[in-house]
PDB file of C-alpha atoms in Angstrom:
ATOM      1  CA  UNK A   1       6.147 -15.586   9.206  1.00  0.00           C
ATOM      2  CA  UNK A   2       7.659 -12.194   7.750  1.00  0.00           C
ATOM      3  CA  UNK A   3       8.873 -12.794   4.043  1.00  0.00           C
ATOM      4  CA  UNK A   4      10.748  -9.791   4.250  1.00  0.00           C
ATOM      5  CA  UNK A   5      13.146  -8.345   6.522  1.00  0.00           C
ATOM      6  CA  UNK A   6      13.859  -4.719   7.118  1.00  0.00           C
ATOM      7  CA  UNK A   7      15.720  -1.680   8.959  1.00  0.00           C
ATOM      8  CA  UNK A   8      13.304  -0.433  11.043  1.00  0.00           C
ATOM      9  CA  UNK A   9      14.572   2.838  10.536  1.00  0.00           C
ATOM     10  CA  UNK A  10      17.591   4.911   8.362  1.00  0.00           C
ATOM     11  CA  UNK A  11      18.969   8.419   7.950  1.00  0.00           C
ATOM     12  CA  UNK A  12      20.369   9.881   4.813  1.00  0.00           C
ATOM     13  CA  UNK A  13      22.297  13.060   4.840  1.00  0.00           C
ATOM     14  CA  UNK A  14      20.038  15.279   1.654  1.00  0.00           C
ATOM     15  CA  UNK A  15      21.959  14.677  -1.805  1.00  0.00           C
ATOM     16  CA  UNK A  16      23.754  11.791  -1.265  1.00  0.00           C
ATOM     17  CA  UNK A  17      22.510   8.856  -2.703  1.00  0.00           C
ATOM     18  CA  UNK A  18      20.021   5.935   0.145  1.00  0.00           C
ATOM     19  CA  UNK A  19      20.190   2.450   0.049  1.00  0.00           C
ATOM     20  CA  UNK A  20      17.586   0.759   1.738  1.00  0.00           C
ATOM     21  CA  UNK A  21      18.441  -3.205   2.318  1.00  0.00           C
ATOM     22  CA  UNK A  22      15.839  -6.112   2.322  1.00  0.00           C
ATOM     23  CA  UNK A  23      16.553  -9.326   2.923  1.00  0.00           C
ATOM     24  CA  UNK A  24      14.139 -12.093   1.851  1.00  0.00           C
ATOM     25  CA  UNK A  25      16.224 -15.106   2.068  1.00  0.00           C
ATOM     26  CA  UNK A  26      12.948 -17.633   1.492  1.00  0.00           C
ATOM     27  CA  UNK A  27      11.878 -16.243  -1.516  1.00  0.00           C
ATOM     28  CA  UNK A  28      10.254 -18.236  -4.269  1.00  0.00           C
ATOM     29  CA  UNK A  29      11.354 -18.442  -8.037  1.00  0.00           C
ATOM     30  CA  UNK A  30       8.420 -17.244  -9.179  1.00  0.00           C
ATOM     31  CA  UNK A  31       8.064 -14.378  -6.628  1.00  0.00           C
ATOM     32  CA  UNK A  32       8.890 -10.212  -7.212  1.00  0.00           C
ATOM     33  CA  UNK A  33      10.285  -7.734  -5.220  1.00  0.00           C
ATOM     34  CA  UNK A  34       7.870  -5.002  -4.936  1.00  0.00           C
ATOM     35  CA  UNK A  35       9.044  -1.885  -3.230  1.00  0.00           C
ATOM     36  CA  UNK A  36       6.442   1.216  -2.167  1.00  0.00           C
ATOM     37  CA  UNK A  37       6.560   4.013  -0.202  1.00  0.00           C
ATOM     38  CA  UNK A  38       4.382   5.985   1.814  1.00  0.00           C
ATOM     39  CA  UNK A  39       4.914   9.349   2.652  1.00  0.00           C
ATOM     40  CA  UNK A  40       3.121  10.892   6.114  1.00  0.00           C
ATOM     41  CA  UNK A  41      -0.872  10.463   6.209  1.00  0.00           C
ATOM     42  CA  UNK A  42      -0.950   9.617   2.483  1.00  0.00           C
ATOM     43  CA  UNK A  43      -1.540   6.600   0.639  1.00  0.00           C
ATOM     44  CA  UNK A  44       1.540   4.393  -0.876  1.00  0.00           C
ATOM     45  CA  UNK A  45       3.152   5.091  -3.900  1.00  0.00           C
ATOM     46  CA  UNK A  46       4.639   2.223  -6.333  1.00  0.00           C
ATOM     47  CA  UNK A  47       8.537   2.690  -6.486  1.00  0.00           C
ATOM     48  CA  UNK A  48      10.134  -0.116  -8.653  1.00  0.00           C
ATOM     49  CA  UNK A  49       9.967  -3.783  -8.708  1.00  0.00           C
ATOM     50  CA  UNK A  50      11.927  -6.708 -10.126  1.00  0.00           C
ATOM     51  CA  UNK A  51      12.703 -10.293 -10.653  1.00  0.00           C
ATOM     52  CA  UNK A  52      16.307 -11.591 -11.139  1.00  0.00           C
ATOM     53  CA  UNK A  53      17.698  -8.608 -13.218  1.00  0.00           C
ATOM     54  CA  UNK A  54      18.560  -5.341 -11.511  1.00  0.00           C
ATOM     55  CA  UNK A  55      15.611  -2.308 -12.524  1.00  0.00           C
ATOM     56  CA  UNK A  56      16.125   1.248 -12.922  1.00  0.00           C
ATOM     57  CA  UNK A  57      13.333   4.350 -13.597  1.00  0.00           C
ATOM     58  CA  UNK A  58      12.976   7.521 -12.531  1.00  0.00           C
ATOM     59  CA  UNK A  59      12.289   7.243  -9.262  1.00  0.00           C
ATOM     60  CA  UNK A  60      14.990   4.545  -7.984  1.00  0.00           C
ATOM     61  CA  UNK A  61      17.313   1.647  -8.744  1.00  0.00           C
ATOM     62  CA  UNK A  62      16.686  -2.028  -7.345  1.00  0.00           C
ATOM     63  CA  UNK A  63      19.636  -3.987  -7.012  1.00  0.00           C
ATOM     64  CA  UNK A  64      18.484  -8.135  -6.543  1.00  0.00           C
ATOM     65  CA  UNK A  65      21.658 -10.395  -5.749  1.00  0.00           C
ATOM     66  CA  UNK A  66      22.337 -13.053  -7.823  1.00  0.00           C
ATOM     67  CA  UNK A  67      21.253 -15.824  -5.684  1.00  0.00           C
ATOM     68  CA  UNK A  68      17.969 -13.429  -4.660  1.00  0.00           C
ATOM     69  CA  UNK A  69      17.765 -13.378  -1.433  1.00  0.00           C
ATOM     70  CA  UNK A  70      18.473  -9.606  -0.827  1.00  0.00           C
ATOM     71  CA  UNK A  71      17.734  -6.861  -2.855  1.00  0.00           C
ATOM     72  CA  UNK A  72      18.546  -3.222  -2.262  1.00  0.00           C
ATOM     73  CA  UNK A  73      16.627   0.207  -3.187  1.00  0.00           C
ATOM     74  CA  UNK A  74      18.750   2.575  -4.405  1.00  0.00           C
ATOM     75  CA  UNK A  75      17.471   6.520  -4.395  1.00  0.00           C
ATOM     76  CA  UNK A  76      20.453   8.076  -6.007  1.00  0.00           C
ATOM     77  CA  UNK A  77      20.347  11.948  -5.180  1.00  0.00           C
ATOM     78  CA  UNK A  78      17.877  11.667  -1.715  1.00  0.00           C
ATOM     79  CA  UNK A  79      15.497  15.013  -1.271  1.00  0.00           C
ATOM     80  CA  UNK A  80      13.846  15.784   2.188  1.00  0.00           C
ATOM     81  CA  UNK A  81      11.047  14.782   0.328  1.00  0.00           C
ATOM     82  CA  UNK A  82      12.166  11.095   0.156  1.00  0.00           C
ATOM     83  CA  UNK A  83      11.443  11.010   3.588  1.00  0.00           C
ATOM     84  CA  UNK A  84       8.858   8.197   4.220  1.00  0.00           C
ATOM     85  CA  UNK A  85       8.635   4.401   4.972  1.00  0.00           C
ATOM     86  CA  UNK A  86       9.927   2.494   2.534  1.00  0.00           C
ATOM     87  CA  UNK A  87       8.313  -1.423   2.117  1.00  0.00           C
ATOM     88  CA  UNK A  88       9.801  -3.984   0.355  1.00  0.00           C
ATOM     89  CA  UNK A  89       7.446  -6.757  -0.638  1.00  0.00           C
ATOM     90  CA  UNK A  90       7.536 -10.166  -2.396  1.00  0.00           C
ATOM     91  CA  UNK A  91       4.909 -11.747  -4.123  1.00  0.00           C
ATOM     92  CA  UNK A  92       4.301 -13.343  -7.055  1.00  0.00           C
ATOM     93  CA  UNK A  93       3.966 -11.000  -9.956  1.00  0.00           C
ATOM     94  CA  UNK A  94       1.109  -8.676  -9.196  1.00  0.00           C
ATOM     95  CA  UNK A  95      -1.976  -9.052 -11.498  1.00  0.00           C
ATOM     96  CA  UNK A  96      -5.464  -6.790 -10.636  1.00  0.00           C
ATOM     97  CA  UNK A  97      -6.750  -9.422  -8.033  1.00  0.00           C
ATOM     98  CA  UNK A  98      -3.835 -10.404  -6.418  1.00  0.00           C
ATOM     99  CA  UNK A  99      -3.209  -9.162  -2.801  1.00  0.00           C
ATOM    100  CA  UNK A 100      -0.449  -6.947  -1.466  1.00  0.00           C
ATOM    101  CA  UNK A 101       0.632  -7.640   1.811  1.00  0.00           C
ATOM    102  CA  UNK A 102       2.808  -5.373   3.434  1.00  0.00           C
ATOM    103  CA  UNK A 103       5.572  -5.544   6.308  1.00  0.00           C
ATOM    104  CA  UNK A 104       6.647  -2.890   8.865  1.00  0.00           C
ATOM    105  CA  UNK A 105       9.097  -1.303   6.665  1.00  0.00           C
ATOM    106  CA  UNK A 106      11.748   1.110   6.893  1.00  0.00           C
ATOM    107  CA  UNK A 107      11.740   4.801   7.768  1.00  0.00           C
ATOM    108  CA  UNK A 108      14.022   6.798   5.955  1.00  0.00           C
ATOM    109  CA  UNK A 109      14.619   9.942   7.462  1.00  0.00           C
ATOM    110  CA  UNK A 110      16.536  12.318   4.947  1.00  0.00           C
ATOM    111  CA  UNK A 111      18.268  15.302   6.604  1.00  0.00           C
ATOM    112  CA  UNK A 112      19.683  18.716   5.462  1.00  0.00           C
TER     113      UNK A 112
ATOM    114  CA  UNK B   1      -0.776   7.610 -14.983  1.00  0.00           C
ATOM    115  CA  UNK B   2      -3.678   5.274 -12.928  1.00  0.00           C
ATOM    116  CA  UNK B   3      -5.588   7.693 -10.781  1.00  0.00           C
ATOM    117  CA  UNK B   4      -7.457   6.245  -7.599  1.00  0.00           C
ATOM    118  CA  UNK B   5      -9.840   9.004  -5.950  1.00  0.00           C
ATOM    119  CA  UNK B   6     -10.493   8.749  -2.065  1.00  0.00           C
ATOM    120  CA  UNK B   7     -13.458  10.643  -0.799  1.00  0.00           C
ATOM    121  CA  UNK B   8     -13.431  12.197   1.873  1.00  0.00           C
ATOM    122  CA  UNK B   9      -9.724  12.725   2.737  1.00  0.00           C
ATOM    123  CA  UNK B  10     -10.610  12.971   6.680  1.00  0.00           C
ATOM    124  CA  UNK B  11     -14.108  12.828   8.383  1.00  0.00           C
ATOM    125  CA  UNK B  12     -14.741  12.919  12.462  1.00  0.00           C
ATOM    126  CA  UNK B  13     -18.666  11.020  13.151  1.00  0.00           C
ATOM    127  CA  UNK B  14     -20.134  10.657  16.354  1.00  0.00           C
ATOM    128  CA  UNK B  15     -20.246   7.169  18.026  1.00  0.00           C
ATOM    129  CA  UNK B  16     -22.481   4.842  16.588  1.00  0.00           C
ATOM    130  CA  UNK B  17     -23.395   6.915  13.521  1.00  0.00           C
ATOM    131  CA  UNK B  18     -21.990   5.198   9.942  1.00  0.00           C
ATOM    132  CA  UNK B  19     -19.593   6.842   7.492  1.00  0.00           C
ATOM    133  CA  UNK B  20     -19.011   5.670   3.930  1.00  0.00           C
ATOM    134  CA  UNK B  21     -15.689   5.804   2.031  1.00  0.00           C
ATOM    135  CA  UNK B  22     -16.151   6.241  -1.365  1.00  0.00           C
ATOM    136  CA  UNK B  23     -12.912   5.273  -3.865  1.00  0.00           C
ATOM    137  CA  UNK B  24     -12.890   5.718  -7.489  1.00  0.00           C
ATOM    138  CA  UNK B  25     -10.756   4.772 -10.232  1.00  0.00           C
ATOM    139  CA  UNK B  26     -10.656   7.818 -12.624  1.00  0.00           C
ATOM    140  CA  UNK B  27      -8.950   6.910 -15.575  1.00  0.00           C
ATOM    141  CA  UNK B  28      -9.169   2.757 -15.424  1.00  0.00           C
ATOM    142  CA  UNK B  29     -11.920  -0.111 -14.905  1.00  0.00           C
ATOM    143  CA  UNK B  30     -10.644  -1.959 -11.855  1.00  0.00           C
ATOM    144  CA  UNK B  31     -12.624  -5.135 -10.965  1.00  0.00           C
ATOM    145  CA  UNK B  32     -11.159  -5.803  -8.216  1.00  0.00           C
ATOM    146  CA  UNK B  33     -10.208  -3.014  -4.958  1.00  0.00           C
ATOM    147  CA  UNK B  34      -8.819  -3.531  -1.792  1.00  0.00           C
ATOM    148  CA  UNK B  35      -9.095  -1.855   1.084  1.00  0.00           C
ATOM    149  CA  UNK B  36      -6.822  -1.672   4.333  1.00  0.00           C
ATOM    150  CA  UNK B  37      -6.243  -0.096   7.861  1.00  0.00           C
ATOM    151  CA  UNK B  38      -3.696   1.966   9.087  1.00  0.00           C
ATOM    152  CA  UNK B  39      -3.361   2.353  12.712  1.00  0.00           C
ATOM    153  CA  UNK B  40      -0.572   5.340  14.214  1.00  0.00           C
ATOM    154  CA  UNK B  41       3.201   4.160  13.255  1.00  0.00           C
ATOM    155  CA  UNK B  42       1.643   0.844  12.258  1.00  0.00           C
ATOM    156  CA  UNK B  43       1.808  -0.818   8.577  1.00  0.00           C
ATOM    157  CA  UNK B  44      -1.211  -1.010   6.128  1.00  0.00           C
ATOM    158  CA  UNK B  45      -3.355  -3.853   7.276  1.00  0.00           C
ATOM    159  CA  UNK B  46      -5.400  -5.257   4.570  1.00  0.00           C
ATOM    160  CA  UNK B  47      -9.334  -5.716   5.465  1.00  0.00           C
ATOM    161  CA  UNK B  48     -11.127  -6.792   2.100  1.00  0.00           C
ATOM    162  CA  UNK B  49     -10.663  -7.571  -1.494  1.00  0.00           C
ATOM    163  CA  UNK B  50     -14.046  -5.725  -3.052  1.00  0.00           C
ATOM    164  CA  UNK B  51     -14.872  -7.532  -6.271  1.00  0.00           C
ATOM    165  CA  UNK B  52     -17.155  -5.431  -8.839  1.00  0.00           C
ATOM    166  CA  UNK B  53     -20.992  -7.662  -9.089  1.00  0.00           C
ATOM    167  CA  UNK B  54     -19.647  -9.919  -6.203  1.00  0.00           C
ATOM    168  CA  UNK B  55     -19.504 -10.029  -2.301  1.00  0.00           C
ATOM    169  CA  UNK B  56     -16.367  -8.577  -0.922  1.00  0.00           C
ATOM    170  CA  UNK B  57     -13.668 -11.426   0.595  1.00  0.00           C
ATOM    171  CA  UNK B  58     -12.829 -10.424   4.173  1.00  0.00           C
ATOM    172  CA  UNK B  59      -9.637 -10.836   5.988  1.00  0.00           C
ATOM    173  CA  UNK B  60      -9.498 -13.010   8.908  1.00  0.00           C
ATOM    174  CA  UNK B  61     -10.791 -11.179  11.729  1.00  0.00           C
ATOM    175  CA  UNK B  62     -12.282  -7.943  10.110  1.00  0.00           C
ATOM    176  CA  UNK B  63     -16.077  -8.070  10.723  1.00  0.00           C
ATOM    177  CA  UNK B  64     -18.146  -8.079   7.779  1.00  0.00           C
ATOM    178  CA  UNK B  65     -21.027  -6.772   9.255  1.00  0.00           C
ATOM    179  CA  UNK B  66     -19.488  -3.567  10.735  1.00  0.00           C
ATOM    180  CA  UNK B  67     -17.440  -3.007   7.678  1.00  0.00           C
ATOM    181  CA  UNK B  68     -19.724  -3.277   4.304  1.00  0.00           C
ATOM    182  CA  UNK B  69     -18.046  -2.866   0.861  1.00  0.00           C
ATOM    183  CA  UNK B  70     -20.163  -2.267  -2.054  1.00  0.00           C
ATOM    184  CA  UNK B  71     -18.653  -2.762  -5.467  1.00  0.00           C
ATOM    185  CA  UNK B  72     -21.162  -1.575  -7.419  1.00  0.00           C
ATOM    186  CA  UNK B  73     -19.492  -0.736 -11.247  1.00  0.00           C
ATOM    187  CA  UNK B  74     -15.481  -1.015 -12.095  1.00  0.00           C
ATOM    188  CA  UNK B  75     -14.925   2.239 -11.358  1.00  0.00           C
ATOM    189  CA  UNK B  76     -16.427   2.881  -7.793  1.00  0.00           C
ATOM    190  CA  UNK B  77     -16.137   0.739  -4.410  1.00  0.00           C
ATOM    191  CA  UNK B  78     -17.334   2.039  -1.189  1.00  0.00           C
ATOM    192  CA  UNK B  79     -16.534   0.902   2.172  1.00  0.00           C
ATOM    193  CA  UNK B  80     -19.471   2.012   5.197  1.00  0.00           C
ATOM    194  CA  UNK B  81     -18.190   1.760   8.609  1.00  0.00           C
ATOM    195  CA  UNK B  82     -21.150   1.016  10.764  1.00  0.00           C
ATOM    196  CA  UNK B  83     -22.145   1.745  14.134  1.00  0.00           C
ATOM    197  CA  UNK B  84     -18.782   3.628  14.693  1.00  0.00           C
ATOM    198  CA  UNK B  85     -16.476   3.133  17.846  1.00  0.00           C
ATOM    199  CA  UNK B  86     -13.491   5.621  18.685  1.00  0.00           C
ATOM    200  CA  UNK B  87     -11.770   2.456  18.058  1.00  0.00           C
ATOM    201  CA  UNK B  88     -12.242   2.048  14.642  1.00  0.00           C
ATOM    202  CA  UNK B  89     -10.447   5.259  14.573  1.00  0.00           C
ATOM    203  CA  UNK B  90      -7.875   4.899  11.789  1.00  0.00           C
ATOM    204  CA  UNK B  91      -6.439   5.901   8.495  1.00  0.00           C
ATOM    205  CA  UNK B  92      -8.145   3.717   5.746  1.00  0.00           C
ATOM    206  CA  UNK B  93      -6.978   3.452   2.121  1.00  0.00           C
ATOM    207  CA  UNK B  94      -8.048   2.031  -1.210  1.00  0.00           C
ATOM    208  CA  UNK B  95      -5.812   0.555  -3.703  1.00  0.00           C
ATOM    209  CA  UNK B  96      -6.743  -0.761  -7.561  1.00  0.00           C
ATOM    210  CA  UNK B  97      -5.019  -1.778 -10.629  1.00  0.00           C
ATOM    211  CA  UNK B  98      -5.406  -1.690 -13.989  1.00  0.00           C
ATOM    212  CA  UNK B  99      -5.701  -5.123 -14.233  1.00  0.00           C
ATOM    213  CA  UNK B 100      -3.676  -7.760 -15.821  1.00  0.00           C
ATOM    214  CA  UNK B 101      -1.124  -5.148 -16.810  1.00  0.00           C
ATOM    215  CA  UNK B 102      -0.924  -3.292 -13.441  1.00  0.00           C
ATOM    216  CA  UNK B 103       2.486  -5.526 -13.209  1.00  0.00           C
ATOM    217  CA  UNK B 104       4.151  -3.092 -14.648  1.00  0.00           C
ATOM    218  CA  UNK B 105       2.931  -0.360 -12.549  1.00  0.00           C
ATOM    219  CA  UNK B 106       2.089  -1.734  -9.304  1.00  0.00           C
ATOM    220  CA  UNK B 107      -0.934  -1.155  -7.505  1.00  0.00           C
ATOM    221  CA  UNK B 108      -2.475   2.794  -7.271  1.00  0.00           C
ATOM    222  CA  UNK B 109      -3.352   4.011  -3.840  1.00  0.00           C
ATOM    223  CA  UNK B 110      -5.786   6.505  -2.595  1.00  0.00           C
ATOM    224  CA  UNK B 111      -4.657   9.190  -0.488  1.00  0.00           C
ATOM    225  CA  UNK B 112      -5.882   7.536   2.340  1.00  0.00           C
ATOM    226  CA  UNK B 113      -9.434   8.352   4.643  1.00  0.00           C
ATOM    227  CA  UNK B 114      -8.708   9.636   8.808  1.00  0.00           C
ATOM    228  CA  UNK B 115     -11.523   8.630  10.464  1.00  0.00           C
ATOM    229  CA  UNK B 116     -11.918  10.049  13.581  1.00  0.00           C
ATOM    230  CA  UNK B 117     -14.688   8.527  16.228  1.00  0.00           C
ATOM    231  CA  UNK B 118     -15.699  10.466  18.932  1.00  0.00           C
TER     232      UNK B 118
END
């Protein structure tokens, strides 16, 4: 079963700011929410990830709700380079043997 | 930041030759890699854990035979496609981590290997 749920796709209008949703409604106390990215015929890129608290760094915002079961990604100014699929992942948190499973993801398409 | 280096970026191999994927951490010791598969508008699959001194651990239906990881020091894993199809066609891509600590950075990707079979 998916741990994650996800858009299949969004648009995003260059400049203004992209939330992209995730639901994860069974997600354990002990378990992150990882989010990546992958830009066209390249490998994935770490964005952000969190536990309860909401994140920020230079690259995005993650926004968990209080009772965790949703968390949004928040790219504040979107560039057409933003465009890419976006996965949001849970897992407990991440040490150098630990696997990282990824779901379908969302596309965010940013336009002019 | 963590570096991983994929090599080569795209190769095309006649059927039933083998290619090797070579990925390297530059700037870390990672003993443990992964590698997945990436079919067209598909997700990442992941095929193998590749531990440095150790067999690799294989995913659940990924043939160990056809698809041989070496590990061979903490900076370098390989993965050898042999006796190539067209259908193992694919985008492949190696990820590492600095270890205990790669929490706070996440896992570092490779820019990803296009096979092409023909």
């Amino acid at each position: 079963d998916a741990k994650t749920t996800q858009p299949p796709s969004m648009d995003c209008a260059e400049g203004r700011a992209a939330n992209l949703p995730c639901n994860h409604s069974t997600i354990s106390g002990n378990e992150y929410v990882y989010w990546y990215r992958q830009i066209h015929s390249q490998g994935p890129q770490y964005i952000i990830h969190g536990l309860k608290n909401n994140e920020t760094n230079e690259m995005a915002s993650l926004i968990i709700t209080e009772d965790r079961k949703s968390s949004t990604l928040i790219l504040p100014h979107a560039t057409l380079r933003d465009t890419a699929v976006y996965y949001c992942i849970v897992s407990p948190l991440l040490r150098g043997t630990d696997k990282l499973i990824f779901g379908t993801g969302t596309r965010l398409q940013v336009f002019p | 930041g963590a570096v991983v280096s994929q090599h080569p970026s795209w190769v095309i191999c006649k059927s039933g030759t083998s290619v090797k994927i070579e990925c390297r951490s530059l700037d870390f010791q990672a003993t443990t890699m992964f590698w997945y598969r990436q079919f067209p508008k598909q997700s990442l699959m992941l095929m193998a854990t590749s531990n440095e001194g150790s067999k690799a651990t294989y995913e659940q239906g990924v043939e160990k035979d056809k698809f041989l990881i070496n590990h061979a020091s903490l900076t370098l894993s390989t993965l050898t496609v042999t006796s190539a199809h067209p259908e193992d066609s694919s985008f492949y891509i190696c990820s590492a981590t600095q270890g205990a600590g790669g929490a706070n950075y996440g896992y570092t990707f490779g820019s990803g290997t296009r096979l092409t079979v023909v």
